[in-house]
């Protein structure tokens, strides 16, 4: 059997290849839509172009382009050709690109036409022989060259364990590492999600609004694989625009977003139950969804957001139930998905009791092969009995529901006591005038680390006074958990996936209590 992921995705295409696969939201004209045949032919032409370059087996193909349907086709073409897709966040600048290209040593890179001069220089210096360009308006040498190739192509034969993609982790807590994902990892997770979330196929097929970037696990794998495997139509937005999403909800059935997208959609007056009448599923992930957003969404639309949890190294791990909708629990990420093993370990290396906080470890066919060219780091992140240490801290209740408390690296140890930032953030967010907050530890001469908080004021109201917030917490939680300093800001720094950049907040306030070495942290679990 050919375990090439493309073969599985292609198997989901509907029998009638002339139906619409992707409609771009920028151009409502159906002539600008892409049929399944277009995806099949265009990816074949690109795969033939790649084959004509005679790259070494399992070459990395590094891609930093703006989102477009052609960029998705390029991903499919790389899968078809049996090489390894390596998407790069389009916010990355030259110093970052230099690191990724130097580390991954791709045989082929694709960048935007406007980045060509500097990007090509970095690539050639690192020994890459082929540099193509791709614009989000169908410009660039990749399409020009692909047009000269045949439009049929037999997918390269790959086994389950062969690499399909390398995803560099977002690196919010250190240097980015390349997570190596195999055809088997991606296919098994996509099939699990197809069944678990009830993707509709055939005449009743789903319509997905795709508004996420495609350099990340969420938009590239969870969203695109889901739609392709189900033969579902995608409404494709190159950029997230809340008005465009609301305008396209009518007739759509599935939407996936990071929490910030939901917050921005809630600010749209057009978001009403009537606008959502054809929707069956709203999914959130990549960062914690505030309970307040979860509840506000239910109040406004009548739909309950399904929150799930995963990461670049493992694709999806847990999900709130699909049915019944009422069983979805705000503030939790649901039980482990079928086939995924999940356990919570204490600092002593033993599994903790239900409801106790500890280090989350996982196992399953979805768990990656290791970090690219980092065998030691890989070995460190797996337990002796083969479980992957996610680096997330959380708990699992007796009924299997999992709650993420934070990253183990974000854990604050103050005066020898552990403080989980998410707990303090929960208390802060419930205070009047607070929209959201981020709690971090900074060096402190007496305590090793001190808890501090950065708080976003609720728009429209008076900004809360830091002293009042600290005073309000004092009566509610143990003294060592109360922030020693609170800063009120208008927004938190976030990356493209909506994750708060806590390292940036820590750096900003690092010297606040004077120079002091941070207390040593446990190795994590
Ligand atoms: P990435 O590899 O960039 O997808 O980041 C993965 C990390 O995002 C996980 O290890 C979690 O810390 C975080 N994450 C993903 N989904 C959720 C969620 N639903 N709630 C809380 N954190 C999440």
Coordinates of C-alpha atoms and ligand atoms in Angstrom, one line a residue:
X1 CA 0.0 0.0 0.0
X2 CA 1.2 3.5 -0.8
X3 CA 1.0 5.4 2.6
X4 CA 1.7 8.7 0.9
X5 CA -0.7 11.2 2.7
X6 CA -1.6 12.6 -0.7
X7 CA -3.2 9.3 -1.7
X8 CA -5.4 9.4 1.4
X9 CA -6.4 13.0 0.8
X10 CA -7.0 12.4 -2.9
X11 CA -9.3 9.5 -1.9
X12 CA -11.6 12.0 -0.2
X13 CA -12.1 14.1 -3.4
X14 CA -15.7 13.7 -4.7
X15 CA -16.4 11.5 -7.7
X16 CA -17.4 14.5 -9.8
X17 CA -14.1 16.4 -10.0
X18 CA -15.8 19.3 -11.7
X19 CA -17.6 20.4 -8.6
X20 CA -16.2 23.3 -6.7
X21 CA -13.5 22.5 -4.1
X22 CA -12.4 26.0 -3.1
X23 CA -14.0 29.4 -3.5
X24 CA -11.9 32.4 -2.7
X25 CA -13.8 34.9 -0.6
X26 CA -12.1 37.9 -2.2
X27 CA -13.7 37.1 -5.5
X28 CA -17.3 35.9 -5.3
X29 CA -17.4 35.0 -9.0
X30 CA -17.7 31.3 -9.5
X31 CA -15.3 31.5 -12.4
X32 CA -12.6 32.2 -9.9
X33 CA -13.4 29.1 -7.9
X34 CA -11.2 26.0 -8.0
X35 CA -12.6 22.6 -8.9
X36 CA -11.3 19.4 -7.5
X37 CA -9.9 18.7 -11.0
X38 CA -8.0 22.0 -10.7
X39 CA -6.4 20.8 -7.5
X40 CA -5.6 17.5 -9.0
X41 CA -4.1 18.9 -12.2
X42 CA -2.2 21.8 -10.7
X43 CA -0.6 19.7 -7.9
X44 CA 0.4 17.2 -10.6
X45 CA 2.0 19.9 -12.7
X46 CA 3.9 21.2 -9.7
X47 CA 4.9 17.7 -8.6
X48 CA 6.2 17.0 -12.1
X49 CA 8.2 20.2 -12.0
X50 CA 9.7 19.1 -8.6
X51 CA 10.5 15.7 -10.0
X52 CA 12.3 17.3 -12.9
X53 CA 14.7 18.9 -10.5
X54 CA 16.1 15.5 -9.5
X55 CA 16.3 16.4 -5.8
X56 CA 17.8 13.9 -3.4
X57 CA 15.2 11.6 -1.8
X58 CA 13.3 13.2 1.1
X59 CA 14.5 16.7 0.3
X60 CA 13.2 19.5 2.4
X61 CA 11.1 22.1 0.5
X62 CA 11.1 25.3 2.5
X63 CA 8.2 27.7 1.8
X64 CA 7.6 31.2 3.0
X65 CA 4.8 32.7 0.9
X66 CA 1.6 34.6 1.5
X67 CA -1.5 32.5 1.9
X68 CA -3.1 31.5 -1.4
X69 CA -4.8 28.5 -2.9
X70 CA -1.7 28.0 -5.0
X71 CA 0.3 27.7 -1.8
X72 CA -2.0 24.9 -0.7
X73 CA -1.5 23.3 -4.1
X74 CA 2.2 23.5 -3.5
X75 CA 1.9 21.6 -0.3
X76 CA -0.1 18.9 -2.1
X77 CA 2.6 18.8 -4.8
X78 CA 5.4 18.3 -2.3
X79 CA 3.5 15.4 -0.7
X80 CA 2.9 13.9 -4.1
X81 CA 6.5 14.1 -5.0
X82 CA 7.5 12.4 -1.7
X83 CA 9.6 15.3 -0.4
X84 CA 9.2 17.0 2.9
X85 CA 7.2 20.2 3.2
X86 CA 8.6 22.9 5.5
X87 CA 6.3 25.9 5.9
X88 CA 7.6 29.1 7.4
X89 CA 5.6 31.8 9.2
X90 CA 5.5 34.7 6.8
X91 CA 6.3 37.1 9.7
X92 CA 9.9 35.7 9.8
X93 CA 12.6 38.2 8.8
X94 CA 16.1 37.6 7.3
X95 CA 17.8 36.6 10.6
X96 CA 15.1 34.0 11.3
X97 CA 15.1 32.7 7.8
X98 CA 18.8 32.3 7.9
X99 CA 18.5 30.1 10.9
X100 CA 15.8 27.9 9.4
X101 CA 17.4 27.5 6.0
X102 CA 20.8 26.8 7.7
X103 CA 19.2 24.3 10.0
X104 CA 16.9 22.5 7.5
X105 CA 19.2 22.7 4.4
X106 CA 16.3 22.6 1.9
X107 CA 17.0 21.5 -1.7
X108 CA 14.3 23.8 -2.9
X109 CA 12.9 27.0 -1.5
X110 CA 9.8 29.0 -2.5
X111 CA 9.5 32.7 -1.4
X112 CA 7.4 35.6 -2.5
X113 CA 8.5 37.6 -5.5
X114 CA 9.2 40.6 -3.3
X115 CA 11.5 38.7 -1.0
X116 CA 13.4 37.0 -3.8
X117 CA 16.6 39.0 -3.7
X118 CA 17.4 38.6 0.0
X119 CA 15.8 35.2 0.4
X120 CA 17.7 33.7 -2.6
X121 CA 21.0 35.1 -1.2
X122 CA 20.4 33.3 2.1
X123 CA 19.4 30.1 0.3
X124 CA 22.3 30.0 -2.1
X125 CA 24.7 30.6 0.7
X126 CA 23.3 27.6 2.5
X127 CA 23.7 25.5 -0.5
X128 CA 20.1 25.4 -1.8
X129 CA 20.2 25.0 -5.6
X130 CA 16.6 25.9 -6.5
X131 CA 14.7 29.1 -5.6
X132 CA 11.2 29.7 -7.0
X133 CA 8.8 32.5 -6.3
X134 CA 5.0 32.5 -5.6
X135 CA 2.9 35.6 -5.1
X136 CA -0.7 35.5 -3.7
X137 CA -1.9 36.8 -7.0
X138 CA -0.8 33.8 -9.1
X139 CA 2.5 35.4 -10.0
X140 CA 6.0 34.0 -9.7
X141 CA 8.4 31.5 -11.3
X142 CA 6.8 28.5 -9.6
X143 CA 3.6 28.7 -11.6
X144 CA 5.4 29.7 -14.8
X145 CA 7.7 26.7 -14.6
X146 CA 4.9 24.3 -13.5
X147 CA 2.8 25.3 -16.5
X148 CA 5.3 23.6 -18.8
X149 CA 4.8 20.2 -17.1
X150 CA 2.3 17.4 -17.7
X151 CA -0.9 17.5 -15.6
X152 CA -0.9 13.8 -14.6
X153 CA 1.4 12.4 -11.9
X154 CA 1.7 9.2 -10.0
X155 CA 2.2 9.9 -6.3
X156 CA 5.6 8.8 -5.0
X157 CA 5.4 5.6 -2.9
X158 CA 6.0 6.3 0.8
X159 CA 5.7 4.3 3.9
X160 CA 4.0 5.4 7.2
X161 CA 7.3 6.3 8.8
X162 CA 8.6 8.5 6.0
X163 CA 8.7 12.2 6.6
X164 CA 5.9 14.4 5.1
X165 CA 6.6 17.7 6.8
X166 CA 8.8 19.5 9.3
X167 CA 7.1 22.2 11.4
X168 CA 9.3 24.5 13.3
X169 CA 7.7 25.1 16.7
X170 CA 6.7 28.7 17.4
X171 CA 9.6 29.1 19.8
X172 CA 7.8 31.2 22.4
X173 CA 10.0 29.6 25.0
X174 CA 13.3 29.2 23.2
X175 CA 15.0 28.5 19.9
X176 CA 12.6 26.9 17.4
X177 CA 12.9 23.2 16.8
X178 CA 11.9 21.3 13.7
X179 CA 9.2 18.7 14.5
X180 CA 9.4 15.9 12.0
X181 CA 5.9 14.6 11.1
X182 CA 5.4 11.4 9.0
X183 CA 2.8 10.5 6.5
X184 CA 1.4 8.1 9.1
X185 CA 1.2 10.7 11.8
X186 CA -0.7 13.1 9.6
X187 CA -3.0 10.6 8.0
X188 CA -4.0 8.8 11.3
X189 CA -4.8 12.1 12.9
X190 CA -6.8 13.4 9.9
X191 CA -8.9 10.2 9.8
X192 CA -9.5 10.3 13.6
X193 CA -10.8 13.9 13.3
X194 CA -12.9 13.2 10.3
X195 CA -14.8 10.6 12.2
X196 CA -14.8 12.4 15.6
X197 CA -16.1 15.7 14.3
X198 CA -18.6 14.1 12.0
X199 CA -17.3 15.7 8.7
X200 CA -20.1 15.4 6.2
X201 CA -19.4 14.0 2.8
X202 CA -21.4 13.4 -0.4
X203 CA -24.4 15.6 -1.3
X204 CA -24.6 17.0 2.2
X205 CA -20.9 17.8 2.3
X206 CA -19.6 20.4 4.7
X207 CA -18.5 23.9 3.7
X208 CA -15.5 25.1 5.7
X209 CA -14.5 28.8 6.1
X210 CA -10.7 28.6 6.0
X211 CA -9.4 31.8 7.5
X212 CA -6.3 30.6 9.2
X213 CA -2.7 30.8 8.1
X214 CA -1.3 27.7 6.4
X215 CA 2.2 27.7 7.9
X216 CA 0.9 26.1 11.1
X217 CA -0.6 22.8 12.2
X218 CA -4.1 24.4 12.7
X219 CA -4.7 25.8 9.2
X220 CA -2.5 23.5 7.2
X221 CA -3.3 20.1 8.8
X222 CA -6.5 20.3 10.9
X223 CA -8.5 22.6 8.6
X224 CA -7.2 21.7 5.2
X225 CA -6.9 17.9 5.7
X226 CA -10.4 17.8 7.2
X227 CA -11.9 19.5 4.2
X228 CA -9.9 17.6 1.6
X229 CA -10.6 14.2 3.2
X230 CA -14.3 14.9 3.4
X231 CA -14.5 16.3 -0.1
X232 CA -15.9 19.4 1.6
X233 CA -15.9 22.8 0.0
X234 CA -13.6 25.5 1.4
X235 CA -14.4 29.2 1.5
X236 CA -10.8 30.5 1.3
X237 CA -9.7 33.8 2.9
X238 CA -6.1 34.7 2.4
X239 CA -6.4 37.0 5.4
X240 CA -8.7 36.9 8.4
X241 CA -11.2 39.6 8.1
X242 CA -14.1 39.4 10.6
X243 CA -16.6 41.1 8.3
X244 CA -15.8 38.7 5.4
X245 CA -16.2 35.7 7.8
X246 CA -19.6 36.9 9.0
X247 CA -20.7 37.6 5.4
X248 CA -19.7 34.0 4.5
X249 CA -21.3 32.2 7.4
X250 CA -24.5 31.9 5.5
X251 CA -24.3 28.6 3.6
X252 CA -21.2 27.5 5.5
X253 CA -21.2 24.7 8.1
X254 CA -17.7 24.6 9.8
X255 CA -15.4 27.3 11.1
X256 CA -12.0 26.9 12.8
X257 CA -10.3 29.8 14.6
X258 CA -7.8 30.7 17.3
X259 CA -9.4 32.4 20.3
X260 CA -8.5 35.9 19.1
X261 CA -10.5 35.3 16.0
X262 CA -13.6 34.5 18.1
X263 CA -13.1 37.7 20.1
X264 CA -12.9 39.8 17.0
X265 CA -15.9 38.1 15.4
X266 CA -17.9 38.9 18.6
X267 CA -17.3 42.6 17.9
X268 CA -19.2 42.3 14.6
X269 CA -22.9 43.3 14.9
X270 CA -23.7 41.0 12.0
X271 CA -22.9 37.9 14.1
X272 CA -26.4 36.7 14.9
X273 CA -28.2 33.4 15.2
X274 CA -29.7 33.9 11.8
X275 CA -26.2 34.5 10.2
X276 CA -25.1 31.1 11.8
X277 CA -28.2 29.2 10.7
X278 CA -26.4 26.8 8.4
X279 CA -23.4 26.3 10.8
X280 CA -22.9 23.0 12.6
X281 CA -19.5 23.4 14.2
X282 CA -17.2 26.1 15.5
X283 CA -13.8 24.8 16.6
X284 CA -11.2 26.7 18.7
X285 CA -7.6 25.8 19.5
X286 CA -3.9 26.8 19.5
X287 CA -4.3 28.9 22.6
X288 CA -6.7 28.9 25.6
X289 CA -10.2 30.1 24.9
X290 CA -11.5 32.3 27.7
X291 CA -14.6 31.1 29.5
X292 CA -16.0 34.5 28.9
X293 CA -15.6 34.1 25.1
X294 CA -17.1 30.6 25.2
X295 CA -20.1 32.0 27.0
X296 CA -20.5 35.1 25.0
X297 CA -20.4 33.0 21.8
X298 CA -23.2 30.8 23.0
X299 CA -25.3 33.8 24.0
X300 CA -24.8 35.5 20.7
X301 CA -25.1 32.7 18.2
X302 CA -26.7 29.8 20.1
X303 CA -23.7 27.6 19.2
X304 CA -21.2 26.1 21.7
X305 CA -17.6 26.4 20.6
X306 CA -15.8 23.0 20.6
X307 CA -12.3 23.5 22.1
X308 CA -9.6 21.1 21.3
X309 CA -5.9 20.9 22.1
X310 CA -2.8 19.9 20.1
X311 CA 0.6 20.9 19.1
X312 CA 3.1 20.8 16.2
X313 CA 4.8 17.7 17.5
X314 CA 1.6 15.7 17.9
X315 CA -1.1 17.2 15.8
X316 CA -4.4 16.9 17.7
X317 CA -4.5 15.3 21.2
X318 CA -7.9 16.1 22.8
X319 CA -11.2 17.4 21.8
X320 CA -14.4 18.3 23.5
X321 CA -17.3 16.0 22.5
X322 CA -18.9 16.6 19.1
X323 CA -22.3 15.2 20.3
X324 CA -24.1 16.1 22.4
X325 CA -23.2 19.8 22.0
X326 CA -24.3 20.4 25.6
X327 CA -21.5 18.1 26.8
X328 CA -18.8 20.6 25.7
X329 CA -17.2 22.2 28.7
X330 CA -15.8 25.7 28.6
X331 CA -12.3 26.1 30.0
X332 CA -11.5 22.5 29.2
X333 CA -10.0 20.9 26.1
X334 CA -12.1 17.7 26.4
X335 CA -10.9 14.1 26.7
X336 CA -8.1 12.5 24.7
X337 CA -9.0 11.7 21.1
X338 CA -9.6 8.0 20.2
X339 CA -6.2 6.3 19.8
X340 CA -4.3 9.0 21.8
X341 CA -2.9 8.1 25.2
X342 CA -2.7 10.9 27.7
X343 CA -1.3 10.9 31.2
X344 CA -0.5 13.5 33.9
X345 CA 2.7 13.0 35.8
X346 CA 3.9 14.5 39.1
X347 CA 7.3 15.9 39.7
X348 CA 8.2 12.5 41.3
X349 CA 7.6 10.7 38.0
X350 CA 4.4 9.0 39.0
X351 CA 1.0 9.4 37.5
X352 CA -1.0 11.8 39.6
X353 CA -4.6 11.3 40.9
X354 CA -7.6 12.5 38.9
X355 CA -8.0 16.2 39.1
X356 CA -4.4 16.8 40.3
X357 CA -2.1 19.1 38.3
X358 CA 1.0 17.7 36.6
X359 CA 3.0 17.4 33.4
X360 CA 1.0 16.1 30.4
X361 CA 2.6 13.2 28.4
X362 CA 1.1 11.6 25.3
X363 CA 1.5 8.6 23.1
X364 CA -0.1 7.5 19.8
X365 CA 0.3 7.1 16.1
X366 CA 0.0 10.9 15.8
X367 CA 3.2 11.6 17.9
X368 CA 6.0 12.9 15.8
X369 CA 9.3 11.2 14.9
X370 CA 11.6 13.6 16.7
X371 CA 13.2 17.0 16.3
X372 CA 15.1 17.5 13.1
X373 CA 18.8 17.0 13.7
X374 CA 18.4 17.2 17.5
X375 CA 18.7 13.6 18.7
X376 CA 19.6 14.6 22.2
X377 CA 16.7 17.1 22.5
X378 CA 14.4 14.4 21.1
X379 CA 15.6 11.8 23.6
X380 CA 15.1 14.3 26.5
X381 CA 11.5 14.9 25.5
X382 CA 10.5 11.2 25.6
X383 CA 10.1 9.2 28.8
X384 CA 11.9 5.8 29.1
X385 CA 8.6 4.1 28.3
X386 CA 8.1 6.1 25.1
X387 CA 5.7 8.9 26.1
X388 CA 6.2 12.4 24.7
X389 CA 6.6 15.2 27.2
X390 CA 4.3 17.9 25.8
X391 CA 5.7 20.6 28.1
X392 CA 2.1 21.5 29.0
X393 CA 0.9 21.4 32.6
X394 CA -2.7 20.3 33.2
X395 CA -5.1 18.0 34.9
X396 CA -7.5 15.3 33.9
X397 CA -10.8 14.8 35.8
X398 CA -12.1 11.3 36.6
X399 CA -14.4 11.6 33.5
X400 CA -11.4 12.2 31.3
X401 CA -11.9 15.9 30.6
X402 CA -8.5 17.7 30.4
X403 CA -7.7 21.2 31.4
X404 CA -4.5 23.0 30.4
X405 CA -3.0 25.1 33.1
X406 CA 0.0 26.4 31.2
X407 CA 3.4 25.6 29.8
X408 CA 5.8 24.0 32.3
X409 CA 8.3 26.6 31.4
X410 CA 5.8 29.3 32.4
X411 CA 5.4 27.8 35.8
X412 CA 6.5 30.3 38.4
X413 CA 8.5 29.1 41.5
X414 CA 8.4 31.8 44.1
X415 CA 9.9 31.2 47.5
X416 CA 9.8 27.4 46.8
X417 CA 6.1 27.4 46.0
X418 CA 4.7 26.5 42.5
X419 CA 2.4 29.1 41.0
X420 CA 0.4 28.1 37.9
X421 CA -0.1 31.3 35.9
X422 CA -3.5 30.2 34.4
X423 CA -5.0 30.0 37.9
X424 CA -4.0 33.6 38.8
X425 CA -5.1 34.8 35.3
X426 CA -8.5 33.2 36.0
X427 CA -8.9 35.2 39.2
X428 CA -7.7 38.4 37.6
X429 CA -10.0 38.0 34.6
X430 CA -13.0 37.8 36.9
X431 CA -12.3 41.2 38.5
X432 CA -14.2 44.3 37.4
X433 CA -12.5 46.2 34.6
X434 CA -10.2 43.3 33.5
X435 CA -10.6 42.0 30.0
X436 CA -7.7 39.5 30.1
X437 CA -4.3 39.0 31.7
X438 CA -1.0 37.3 31.6
X439 CA 0.9 36.2 34.7
X440 CA 4.7 35.6 34.5
X441 CA 7.6 35.1 36.9
X442 CA 10.6 37.5 36.9
X443 CA 13.8 37.2 38.9
X444 CA 13.6 38.3 42.5
X445 CA 16.5 38.5 45.0
X446 CA 14.5 36.9 47.9
X447 CA 12.0 34.6 46.3
X448 CA 14.0 33.4 43.3
X449 CA 11.1 34.5 41.2
X450 CA 8.2 36.9 41.8
X451 CA 4.7 36.7 40.3
X452 CA 3.8 39.7 38.2
X453 CA 0.7 40.4 36.0
X454 CA 0.1 42.3 32.9
X455 CA -3.6 43.1 32.6
X456 CA -5.7 44.4 29.7
X457 CA -8.4 46.9 30.7
X458 CA -11.9 46.3 29.5
X459 CA -12.5 48.7 26.7
X460 CA -14.9 51.6 27.3
X461 CA -14.6 51.5 31.1
X462 CA -12.1 53.1 33.5
X463 CA -8.8 51.3 33.7
X464 CA -8.6 49.3 36.9
X465 CA -6.0 50.5 39.4
X466 CA -3.1 48.0 40.0
X467 CA -3.3 48.5 43.8
X468 CA -7.1 47.7 43.7
X469 CA -6.5 44.5 41.7
X470 CA -3.7 43.4 44.1
X471 CA -6.0 44.2 47.1
X472 CA -8.9 42.3 45.6
X473 CA -6.8 39.2 45.1
X474 CA -5.3 39.3 48.6
X475 CA -8.6 38.3 50.2
X476 CA -9.1 35.4 47.7
X477 CA -5.9 33.6 47.2
X478 CA -2.7 32.7 49.1
X479 CA -0.3 35.5 49.6
X480 CA 2.5 33.9 47.6
X481 CA 0.3 33.7 44.5
X482 CA -0.7 37.4 44.6
X483 CA 1.2 39.4 41.9
X484 CA 3.8 41.7 43.4
X485 CA 3.3 44.1 40.5
X486 CA 0.5 44.7 38.0
X487 CA 0.8 46.6 34.8
X488 CA -2.3 47.7 32.9
X489 CA -1.9 47.7 29.1
X490 CA -4.2 48.0 26.1
X491 CA -3.3 44.7 24.6
X492 CA -1.1 41.6 25.1
X493 CA 1.7 40.8 22.7
X494 CA 0.7 37.7 20.7
X495 CA 2.1 35.6 17.8
X496 CA 0.1 34.9 14.7
X497 CA -1.6 31.9 16.3
X498 CA -2.9 34.1 19.2
X499 CA -0.5 32.8 21.8
X500 CA 0.6 35.3 24.3
X501 CA 4.4 36.0 24.1
X502 CA 5.2 35.5 27.7
X503 CA 9.0 35.5 27.1
X504 CA 8.6 39.1 25.8
X505 CA 6.7 40.1 29.0
X506 CA 9.3 38.4 31.1
X507 CA 12.1 40.3 29.3
X508 CA 10.3 43.6 29.6
X509 CA 10.1 43.3 33.4
X510 CA 13.2 41.2 34.0
X511 CA 15.1 43.8 36.0
X512 CA 12.2 45.1 38.0
X513 CA 13.4 43.6 41.3
X514 CA 17.1 44.1 40.6
X515 CA 19.5 41.5 39.2
X516 CA 19.0 38.0 40.5
X517 CA 19.5 34.6 39.2
X518 CA 16.2 32.9 38.4
X519 CA 15.5 29.9 40.7
X520 CA 16.4 26.6 39.0
X521 CA 13.4 24.9 37.5
X522 CA 12.6 21.2 37.5
X523 CA 13.4 19.5 34.2
X524 CA 9.7 19.3 33.4
X525 CA 7.7 16.3 32.5
Ligands
LIG1 P1 2.0 24.9 18.5 O1 3.0 23.8 18.4 O2 2.5 26.2 18.0 O3 0.7 24.5 17.9 O4 1.7 25.1 20.0 C1 1.2 24.1 20.8 C2 0.9 24.6 22.2 O5 -0.2 25.5 22.1 C3 0.5 23.5 23.1 O6 1.6 22.8 23.6 C4 -0.3 24.3 24.2 O7 0.6 24.9 25.1 C5 -1.0 25.4 23.3 N1 -2.4 25.0 23.0 C6 -2.9 24.5 21.9 N2 -4.2 24.4 22.0 C7 -4.6 24.8 23.2 C8 -5.8 25.0 23.9 N3 -7.0 24.6 23.3 N4 -5.8 25.5 25.1 C9 -4.6 25.9 25.7 N5 -3.4 25.8 25.1 C10 -3.4 25.3 23.9

